[in-house]
PDB file of C-alpha atoms and ligand atoms in Angstrom:
ATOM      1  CA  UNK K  29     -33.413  90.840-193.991  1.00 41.00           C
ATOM      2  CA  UNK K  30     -31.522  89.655-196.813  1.00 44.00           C
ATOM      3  CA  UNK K  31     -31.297  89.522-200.081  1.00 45.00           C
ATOM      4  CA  UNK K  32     -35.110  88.971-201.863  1.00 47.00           C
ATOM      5  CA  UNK K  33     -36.445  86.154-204.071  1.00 46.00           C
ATOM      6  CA  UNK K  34     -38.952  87.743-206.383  1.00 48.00           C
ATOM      7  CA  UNK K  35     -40.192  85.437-209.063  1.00 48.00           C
ATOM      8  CA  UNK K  36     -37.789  85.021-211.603  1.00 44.00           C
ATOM      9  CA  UNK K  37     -35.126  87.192-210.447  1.00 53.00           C
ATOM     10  CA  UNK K  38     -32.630  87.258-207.768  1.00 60.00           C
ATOM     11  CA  UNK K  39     -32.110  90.727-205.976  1.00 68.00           C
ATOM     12  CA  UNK K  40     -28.931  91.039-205.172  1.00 81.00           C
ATOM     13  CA  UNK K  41     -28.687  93.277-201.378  1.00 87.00           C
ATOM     14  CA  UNK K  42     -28.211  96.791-201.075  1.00 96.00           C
ATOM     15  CA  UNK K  43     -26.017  98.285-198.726  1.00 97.00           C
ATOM     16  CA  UNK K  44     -27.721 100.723-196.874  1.00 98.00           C
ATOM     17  CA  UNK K  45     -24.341 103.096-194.592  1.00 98.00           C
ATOM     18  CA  UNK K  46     -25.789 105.440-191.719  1.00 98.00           C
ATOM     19  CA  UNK K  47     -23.753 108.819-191.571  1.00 98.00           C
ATOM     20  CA  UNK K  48     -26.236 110.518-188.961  1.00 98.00           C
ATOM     21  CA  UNK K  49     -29.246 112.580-189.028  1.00 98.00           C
ATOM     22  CA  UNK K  50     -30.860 111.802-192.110  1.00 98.00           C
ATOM     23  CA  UNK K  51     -27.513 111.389-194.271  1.00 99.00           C
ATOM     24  CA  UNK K  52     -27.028 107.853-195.597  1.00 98.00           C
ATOM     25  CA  UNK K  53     -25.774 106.003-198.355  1.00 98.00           C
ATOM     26  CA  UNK K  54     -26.983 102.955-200.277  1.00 98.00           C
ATOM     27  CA  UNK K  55     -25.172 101.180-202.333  1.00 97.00           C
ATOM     28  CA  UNK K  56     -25.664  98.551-204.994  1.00 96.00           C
ATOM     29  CA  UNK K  57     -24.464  96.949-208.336  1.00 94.00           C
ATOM     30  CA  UNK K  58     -21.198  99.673-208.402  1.00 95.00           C
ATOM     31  CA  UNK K  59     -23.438 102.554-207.594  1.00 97.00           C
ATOM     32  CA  UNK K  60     -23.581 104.670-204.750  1.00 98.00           C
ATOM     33  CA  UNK K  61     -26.088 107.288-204.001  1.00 98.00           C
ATOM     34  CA  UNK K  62     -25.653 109.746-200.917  1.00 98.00           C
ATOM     35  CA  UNK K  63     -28.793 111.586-199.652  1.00 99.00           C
ATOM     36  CA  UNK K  64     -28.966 114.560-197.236  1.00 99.00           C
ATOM     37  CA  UNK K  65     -25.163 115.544-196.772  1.00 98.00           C
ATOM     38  CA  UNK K  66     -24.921 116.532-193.035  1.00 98.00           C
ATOM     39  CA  UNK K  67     -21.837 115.031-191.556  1.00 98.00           C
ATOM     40  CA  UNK K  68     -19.372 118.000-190.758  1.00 98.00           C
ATOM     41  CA  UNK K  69     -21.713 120.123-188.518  1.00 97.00           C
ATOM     42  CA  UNK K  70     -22.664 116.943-186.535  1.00 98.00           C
ATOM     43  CA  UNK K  71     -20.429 116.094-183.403  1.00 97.00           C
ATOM     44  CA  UNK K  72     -22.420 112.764-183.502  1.00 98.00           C
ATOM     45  CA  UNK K  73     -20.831 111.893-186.992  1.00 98.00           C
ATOM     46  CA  UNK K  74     -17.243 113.107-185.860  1.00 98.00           C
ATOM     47  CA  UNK K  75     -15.781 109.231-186.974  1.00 97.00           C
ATOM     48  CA  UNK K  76     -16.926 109.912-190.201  1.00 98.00           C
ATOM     49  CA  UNK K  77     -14.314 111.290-192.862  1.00 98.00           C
ATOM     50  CA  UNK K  78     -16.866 113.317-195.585  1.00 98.00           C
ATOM     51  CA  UNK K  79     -13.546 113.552-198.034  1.00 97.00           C
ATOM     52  CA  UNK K  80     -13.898 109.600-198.351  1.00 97.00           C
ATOM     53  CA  UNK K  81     -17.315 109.911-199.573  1.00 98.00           C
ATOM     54  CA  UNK K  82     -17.644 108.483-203.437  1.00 97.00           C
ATOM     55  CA  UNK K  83     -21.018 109.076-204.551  1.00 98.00           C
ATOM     56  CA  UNK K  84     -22.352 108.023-207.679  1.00 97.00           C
ATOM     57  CA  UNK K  85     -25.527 110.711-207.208  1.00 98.00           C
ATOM     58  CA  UNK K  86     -26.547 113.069-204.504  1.00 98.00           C
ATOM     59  CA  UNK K  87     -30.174 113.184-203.573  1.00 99.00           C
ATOM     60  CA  UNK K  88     -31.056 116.250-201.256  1.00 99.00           C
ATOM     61  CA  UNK K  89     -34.691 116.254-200.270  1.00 99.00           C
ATOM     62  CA  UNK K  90     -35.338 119.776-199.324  1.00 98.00           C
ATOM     63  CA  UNK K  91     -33.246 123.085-198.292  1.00 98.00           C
ATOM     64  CA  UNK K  92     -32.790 122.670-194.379  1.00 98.00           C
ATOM     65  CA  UNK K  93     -28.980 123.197-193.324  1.00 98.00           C
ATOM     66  CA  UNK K  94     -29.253 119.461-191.755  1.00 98.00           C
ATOM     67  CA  UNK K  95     -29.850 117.913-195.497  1.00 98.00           C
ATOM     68  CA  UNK K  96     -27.410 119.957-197.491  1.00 98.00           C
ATOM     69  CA  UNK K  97     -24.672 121.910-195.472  1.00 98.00           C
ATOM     70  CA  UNK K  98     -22.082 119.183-197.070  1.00 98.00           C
ATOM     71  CA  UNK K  99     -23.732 118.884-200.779  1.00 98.00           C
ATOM     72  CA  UNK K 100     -21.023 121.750-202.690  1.00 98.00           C
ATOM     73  CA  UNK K 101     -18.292 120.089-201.245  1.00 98.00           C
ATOM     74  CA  UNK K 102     -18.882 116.481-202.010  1.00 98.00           C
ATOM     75  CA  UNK K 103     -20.273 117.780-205.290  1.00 98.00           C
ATOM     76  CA  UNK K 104     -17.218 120.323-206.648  1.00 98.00           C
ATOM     77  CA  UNK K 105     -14.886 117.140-205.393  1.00 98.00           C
ATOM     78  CA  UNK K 106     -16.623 113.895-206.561  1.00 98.00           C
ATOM     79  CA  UNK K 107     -18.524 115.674-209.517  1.00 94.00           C
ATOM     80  CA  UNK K 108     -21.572 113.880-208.890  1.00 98.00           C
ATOM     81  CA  UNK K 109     -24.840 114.181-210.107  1.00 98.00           C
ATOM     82  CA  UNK K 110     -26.743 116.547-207.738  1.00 98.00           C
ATOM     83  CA  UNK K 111     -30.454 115.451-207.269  1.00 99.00           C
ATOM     84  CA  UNK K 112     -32.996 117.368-206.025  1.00 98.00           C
ATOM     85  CA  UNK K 113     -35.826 120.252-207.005  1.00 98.00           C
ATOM     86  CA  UNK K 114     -35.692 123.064-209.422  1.00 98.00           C
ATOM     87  CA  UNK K 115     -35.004 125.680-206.608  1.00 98.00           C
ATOM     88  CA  UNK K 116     -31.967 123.931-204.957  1.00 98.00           C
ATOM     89  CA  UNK K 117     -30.388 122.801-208.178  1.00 98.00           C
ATOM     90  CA  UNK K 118     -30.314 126.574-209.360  1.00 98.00           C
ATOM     91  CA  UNK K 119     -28.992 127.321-205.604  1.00 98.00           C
ATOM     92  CA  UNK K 120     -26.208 124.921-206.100  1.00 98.00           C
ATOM     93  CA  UNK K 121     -25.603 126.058-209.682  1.00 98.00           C
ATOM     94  CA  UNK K 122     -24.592 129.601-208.027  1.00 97.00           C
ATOM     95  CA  UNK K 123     -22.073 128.390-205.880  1.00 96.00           C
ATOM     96  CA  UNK K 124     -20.693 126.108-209.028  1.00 97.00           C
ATOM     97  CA  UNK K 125     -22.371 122.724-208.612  1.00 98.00           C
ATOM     98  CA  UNK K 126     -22.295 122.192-212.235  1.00 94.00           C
ATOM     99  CA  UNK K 127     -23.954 118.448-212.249  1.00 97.00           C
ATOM    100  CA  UNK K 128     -27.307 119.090-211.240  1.00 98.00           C
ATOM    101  CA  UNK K 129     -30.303 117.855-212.097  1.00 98.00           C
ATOM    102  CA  UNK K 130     -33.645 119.333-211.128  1.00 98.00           C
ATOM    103  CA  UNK K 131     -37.034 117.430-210.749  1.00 98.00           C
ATOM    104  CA  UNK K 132     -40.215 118.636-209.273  1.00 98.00           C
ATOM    105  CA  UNK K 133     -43.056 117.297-207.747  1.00 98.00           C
ATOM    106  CA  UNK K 134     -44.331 113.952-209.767  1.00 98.00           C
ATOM    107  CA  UNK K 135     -41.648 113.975-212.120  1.00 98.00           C
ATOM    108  CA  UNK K 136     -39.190 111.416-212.851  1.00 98.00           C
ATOM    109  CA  UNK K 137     -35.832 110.999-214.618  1.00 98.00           C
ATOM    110  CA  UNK K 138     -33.590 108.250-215.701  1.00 98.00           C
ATOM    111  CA  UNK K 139     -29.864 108.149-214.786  1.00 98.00           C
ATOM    112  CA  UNK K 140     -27.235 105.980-215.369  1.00 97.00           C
ATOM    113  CA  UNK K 141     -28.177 103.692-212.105  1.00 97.00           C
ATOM    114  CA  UNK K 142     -32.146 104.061-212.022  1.00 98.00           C
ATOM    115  CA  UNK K 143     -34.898 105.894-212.153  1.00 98.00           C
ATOM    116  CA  UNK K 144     -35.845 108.510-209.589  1.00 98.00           C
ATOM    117  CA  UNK K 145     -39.414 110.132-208.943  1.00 98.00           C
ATOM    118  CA  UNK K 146     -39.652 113.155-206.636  1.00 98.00           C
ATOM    119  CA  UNK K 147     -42.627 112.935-204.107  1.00 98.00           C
ATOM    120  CA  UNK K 148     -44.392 114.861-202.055  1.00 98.00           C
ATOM    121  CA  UNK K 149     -43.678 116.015-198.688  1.00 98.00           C
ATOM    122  CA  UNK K 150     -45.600 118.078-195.812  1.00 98.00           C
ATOM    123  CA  UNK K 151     -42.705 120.057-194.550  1.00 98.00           C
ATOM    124  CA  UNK K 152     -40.702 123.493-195.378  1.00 98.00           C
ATOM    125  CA  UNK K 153     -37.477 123.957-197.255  1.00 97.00           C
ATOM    126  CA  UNK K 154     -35.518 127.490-196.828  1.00 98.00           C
ATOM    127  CA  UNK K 155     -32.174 127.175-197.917  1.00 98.00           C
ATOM    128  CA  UNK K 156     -29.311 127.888-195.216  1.00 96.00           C
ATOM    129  CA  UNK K 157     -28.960 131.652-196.468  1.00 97.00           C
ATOM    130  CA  UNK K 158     -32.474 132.174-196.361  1.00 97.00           C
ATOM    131  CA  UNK K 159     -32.913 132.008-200.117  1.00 97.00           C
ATOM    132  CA  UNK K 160     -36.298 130.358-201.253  1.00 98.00           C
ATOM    133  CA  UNK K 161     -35.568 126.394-201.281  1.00 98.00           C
ATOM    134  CA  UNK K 162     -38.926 125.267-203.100  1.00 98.00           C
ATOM    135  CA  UNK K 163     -41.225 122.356-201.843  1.00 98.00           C
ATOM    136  CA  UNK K 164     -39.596 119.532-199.569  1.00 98.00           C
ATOM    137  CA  UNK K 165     -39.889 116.129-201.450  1.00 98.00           C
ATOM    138  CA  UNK K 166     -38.819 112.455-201.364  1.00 98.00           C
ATOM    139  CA  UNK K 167     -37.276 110.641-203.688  1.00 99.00           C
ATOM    140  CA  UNK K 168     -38.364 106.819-204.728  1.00 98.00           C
ATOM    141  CA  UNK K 169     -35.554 104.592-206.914  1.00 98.00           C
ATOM    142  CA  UNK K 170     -36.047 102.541-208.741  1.00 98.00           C
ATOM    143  CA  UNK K 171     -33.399 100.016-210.041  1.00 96.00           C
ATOM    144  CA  UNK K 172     -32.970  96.428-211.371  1.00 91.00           C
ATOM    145  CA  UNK K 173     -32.193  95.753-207.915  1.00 91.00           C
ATOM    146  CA  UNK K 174     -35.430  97.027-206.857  1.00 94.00           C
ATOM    147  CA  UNK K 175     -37.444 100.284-205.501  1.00 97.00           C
ATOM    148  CA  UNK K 176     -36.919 102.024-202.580  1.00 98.00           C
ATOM    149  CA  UNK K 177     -38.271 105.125-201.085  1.00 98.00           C
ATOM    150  CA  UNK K 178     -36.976 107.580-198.769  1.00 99.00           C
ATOM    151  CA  UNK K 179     -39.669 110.256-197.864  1.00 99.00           C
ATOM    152  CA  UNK K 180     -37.637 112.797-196.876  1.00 98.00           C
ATOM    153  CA  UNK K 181     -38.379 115.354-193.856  1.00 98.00           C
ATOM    154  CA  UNK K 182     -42.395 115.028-193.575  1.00 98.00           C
ATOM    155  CA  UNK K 183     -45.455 114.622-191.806  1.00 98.00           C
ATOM    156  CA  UNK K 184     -47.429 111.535-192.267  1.00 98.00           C
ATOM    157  CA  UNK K 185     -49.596 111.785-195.183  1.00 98.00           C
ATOM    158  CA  UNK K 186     -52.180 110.026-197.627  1.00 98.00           C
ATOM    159  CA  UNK K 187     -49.872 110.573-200.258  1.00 97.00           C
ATOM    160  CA  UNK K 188     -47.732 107.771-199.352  1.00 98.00           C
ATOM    161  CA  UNK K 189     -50.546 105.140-200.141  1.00 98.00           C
ATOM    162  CA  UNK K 190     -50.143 106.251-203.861  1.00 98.00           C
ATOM    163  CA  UNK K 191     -46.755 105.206-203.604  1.00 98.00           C
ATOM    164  CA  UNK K 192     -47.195 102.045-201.958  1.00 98.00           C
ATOM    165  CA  UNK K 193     -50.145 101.375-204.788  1.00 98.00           C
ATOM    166  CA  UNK K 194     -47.519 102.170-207.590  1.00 97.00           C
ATOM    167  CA  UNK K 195     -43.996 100.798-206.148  1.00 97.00           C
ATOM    168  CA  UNK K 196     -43.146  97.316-204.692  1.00 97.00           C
ATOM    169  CA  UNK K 197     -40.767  98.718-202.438  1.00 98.00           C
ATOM    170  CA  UNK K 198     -37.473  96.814-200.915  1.00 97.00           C
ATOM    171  CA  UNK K 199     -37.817  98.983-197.717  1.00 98.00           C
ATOM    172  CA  UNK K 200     -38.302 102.664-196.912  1.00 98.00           C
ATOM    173  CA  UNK K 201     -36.424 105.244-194.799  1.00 99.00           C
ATOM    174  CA  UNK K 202     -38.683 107.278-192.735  1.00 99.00           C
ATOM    175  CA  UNK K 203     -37.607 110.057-190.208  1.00 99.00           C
ATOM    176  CA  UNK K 204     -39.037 109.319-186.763  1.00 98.00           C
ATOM    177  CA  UNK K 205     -37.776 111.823-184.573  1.00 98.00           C
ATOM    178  CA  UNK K 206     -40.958 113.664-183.888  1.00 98.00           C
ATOM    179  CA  UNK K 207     -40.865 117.446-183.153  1.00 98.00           C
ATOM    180  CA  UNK K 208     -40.072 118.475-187.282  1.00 98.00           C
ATOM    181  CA  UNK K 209     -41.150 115.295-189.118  1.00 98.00           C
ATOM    182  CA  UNK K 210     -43.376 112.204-188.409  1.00 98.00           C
ATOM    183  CA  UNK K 211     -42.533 110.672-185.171  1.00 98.00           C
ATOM    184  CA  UNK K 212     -42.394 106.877-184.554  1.00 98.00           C
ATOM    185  CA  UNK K 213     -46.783 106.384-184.221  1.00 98.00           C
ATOM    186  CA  UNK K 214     -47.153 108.358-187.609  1.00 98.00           C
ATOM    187  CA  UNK K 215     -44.031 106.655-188.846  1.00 99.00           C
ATOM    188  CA  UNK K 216     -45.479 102.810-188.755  1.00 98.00           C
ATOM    189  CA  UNK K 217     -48.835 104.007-190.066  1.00 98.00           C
ATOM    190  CA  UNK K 218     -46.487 105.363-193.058  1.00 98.00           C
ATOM    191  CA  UNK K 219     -45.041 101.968-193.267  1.00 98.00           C
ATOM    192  CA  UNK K 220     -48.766 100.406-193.621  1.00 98.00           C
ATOM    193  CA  UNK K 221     -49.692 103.267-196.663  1.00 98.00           C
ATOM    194  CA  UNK K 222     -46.643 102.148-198.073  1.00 98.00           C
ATOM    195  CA  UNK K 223     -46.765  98.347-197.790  1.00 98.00           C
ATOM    196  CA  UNK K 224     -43.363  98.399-196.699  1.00 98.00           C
ATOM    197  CA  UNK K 225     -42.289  95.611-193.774  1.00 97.00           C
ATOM    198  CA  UNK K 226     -38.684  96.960-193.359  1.00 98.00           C
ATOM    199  CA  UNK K 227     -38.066 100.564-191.976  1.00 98.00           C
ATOM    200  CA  UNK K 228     -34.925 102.291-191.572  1.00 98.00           C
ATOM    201  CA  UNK K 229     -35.078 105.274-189.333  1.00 98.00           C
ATOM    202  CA  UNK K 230     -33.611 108.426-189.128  1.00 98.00           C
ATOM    203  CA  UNK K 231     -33.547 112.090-188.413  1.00 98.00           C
ATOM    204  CA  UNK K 232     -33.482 111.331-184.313  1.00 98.00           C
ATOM    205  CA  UNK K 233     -31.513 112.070-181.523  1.00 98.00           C
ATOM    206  CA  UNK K 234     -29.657 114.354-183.391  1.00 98.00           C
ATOM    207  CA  UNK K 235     -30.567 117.141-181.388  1.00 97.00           C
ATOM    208  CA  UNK K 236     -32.591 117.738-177.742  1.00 97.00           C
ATOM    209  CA  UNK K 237     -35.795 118.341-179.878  1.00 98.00           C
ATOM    210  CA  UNK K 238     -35.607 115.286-181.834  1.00 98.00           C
ATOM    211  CA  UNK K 239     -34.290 112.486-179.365  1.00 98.00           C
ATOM    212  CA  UNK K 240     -36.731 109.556-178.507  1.00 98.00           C
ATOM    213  CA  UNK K 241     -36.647 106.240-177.161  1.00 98.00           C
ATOM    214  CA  UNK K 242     -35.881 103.378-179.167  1.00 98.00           C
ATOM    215  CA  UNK K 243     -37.312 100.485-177.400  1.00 98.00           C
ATOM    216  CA  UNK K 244     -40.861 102.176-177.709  1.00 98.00           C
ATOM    217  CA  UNK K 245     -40.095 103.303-181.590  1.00 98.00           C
ATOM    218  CA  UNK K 246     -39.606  99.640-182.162  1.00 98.00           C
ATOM    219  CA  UNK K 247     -41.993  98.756-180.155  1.00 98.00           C
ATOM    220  CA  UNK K 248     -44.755 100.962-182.707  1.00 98.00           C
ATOM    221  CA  UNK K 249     -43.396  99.579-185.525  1.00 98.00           C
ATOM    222  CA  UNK K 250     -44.153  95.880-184.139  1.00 98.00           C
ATOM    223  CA  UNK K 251     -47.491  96.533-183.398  1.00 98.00           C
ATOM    224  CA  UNK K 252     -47.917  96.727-187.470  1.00 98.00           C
ATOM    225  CA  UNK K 253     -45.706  94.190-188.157  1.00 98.00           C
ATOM    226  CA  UNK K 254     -42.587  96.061-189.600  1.00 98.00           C
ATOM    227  CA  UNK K 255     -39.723  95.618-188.825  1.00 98.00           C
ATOM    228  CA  UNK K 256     -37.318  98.916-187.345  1.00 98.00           C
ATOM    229  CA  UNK K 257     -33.924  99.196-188.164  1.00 98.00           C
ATOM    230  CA  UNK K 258     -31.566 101.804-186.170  1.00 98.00           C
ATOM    231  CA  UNK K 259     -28.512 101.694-187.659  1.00 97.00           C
ATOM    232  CA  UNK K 260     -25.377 103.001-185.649  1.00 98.00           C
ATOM    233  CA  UNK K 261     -23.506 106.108-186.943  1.00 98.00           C
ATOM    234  CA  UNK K 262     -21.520 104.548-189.519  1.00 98.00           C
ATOM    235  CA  UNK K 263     -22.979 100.969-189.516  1.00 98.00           C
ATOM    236  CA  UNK K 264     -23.898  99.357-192.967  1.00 98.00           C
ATOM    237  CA  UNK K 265     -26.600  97.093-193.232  1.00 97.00           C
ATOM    238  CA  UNK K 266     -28.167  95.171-195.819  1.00 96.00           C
ATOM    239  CA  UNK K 267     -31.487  95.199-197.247  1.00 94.00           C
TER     240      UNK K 267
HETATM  241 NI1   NI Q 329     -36.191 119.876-192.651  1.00 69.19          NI
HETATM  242 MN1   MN Q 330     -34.458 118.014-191.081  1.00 69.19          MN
END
């Protein structure tokens, strides 16, 4: 799918980058947010150089070790803003992540390239040292480019009719690995709550526990009439 045609306005696309996991990019009018840093620790991701990485914004969803092992890094070297909830912005603040910025549940903020509303998730969130991580969330941006949502690591919930009742989203990014999160089924039901028709997923294959089959993921989102995308490690795509 291309660029949309929404009344007045021309959107203009967004550049959605796949680093693995559940880390991506998405670019669009000069800004660049990153969400979920895990590239390093993933042999899957070894063609990707993390020390190219410009981000405008980091968005981390919750505390798991596959969402945020690479956040300080990027962070202390690209001095971007660090998004996420009260408990891991105080984390990062410790280990001298000065440019965070903490939301929680329901809240929103404005930064320089939108506006971004932290959502529920069913999940957990311990941080890699053990250290209390807070609730897992999702994030939905909105920009003058349009609104996107990317639920983060979750089960499939009610909640995410709200969001499709308040937001006309561009497209959503759902995990669909089963196992820890929704898996493809609970996935394309999300899609429905959401109103969404295009789907990027992630947070498969990564590991033994998480790998699925792609034909029959597409296949589920089909039978609801969205449309699947699986990019390739380090593909960009446009939405
Ligand atoms: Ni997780
Ligand atoms: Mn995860």
């Amino acid at each position: 799918m291309t660029g949309q045609r929404l009344g007045a306005s021309i959107f203009v696309n967004m550049k959605f980058t796949y680093f693995g996991h559940a880390c991506f990019s998405i670019e669009f009018s000069g800004y660049n947010l990153l969400f979920d840093p895990f590239i390093t620790p993933n042999p899957l991701a070894a063609s990707i150089n993390v020390n190219q990485l410009k981000p405008t914004a980091i968005l981390i969803t919750h505390g798991h070790a596959d969402h945020i092992v690479d956040a300080v890094s990027i962070a202390k070297r690209t001095s971007a803003t660090v998004i996420s909830n009260w408990e891991i912005i105080d984390w990062l603040s410790k280990q001298g992540v000065q440019n965070g910025h903490p939301l929680n549940h329901g809240g929103a903020a404005s930064f320089s390239f939108g506006r971004v509303k932290y959502t529920n998730a069913i999940h957990s969130s311990s941080l890699p040292d053990g250290s209390y991580g807070g609730n897992p969330g999702g994030f939905i941006v909105t920009t003058p480019e349009g609104s996107f949502y990317y639920s983060g690591d979750t089960a499939l919930t009610y909640d995410m009719k709200l969001v499709g009742e308040e937001f006309q989203l561009r497209f959503a990014v759902l995990p669909i690995g089963d196992n820890f999160t929704m898996g493809p089924a609970d996935a394309a039901k999300a899609a429905t709550f959401l109103n969404v028709k295009t789907v990027v997923g992630v947070h498969f294959d990564t590991f033994p526990y998480i790998k699925i089959d792609h034909s029959a993921a597409k296949e589920a989102f089909n039978k609801v009439g969205v449309n699947l995308l699986l990019p390739t490690i380090g593909q960009t795509i446009e939405l």
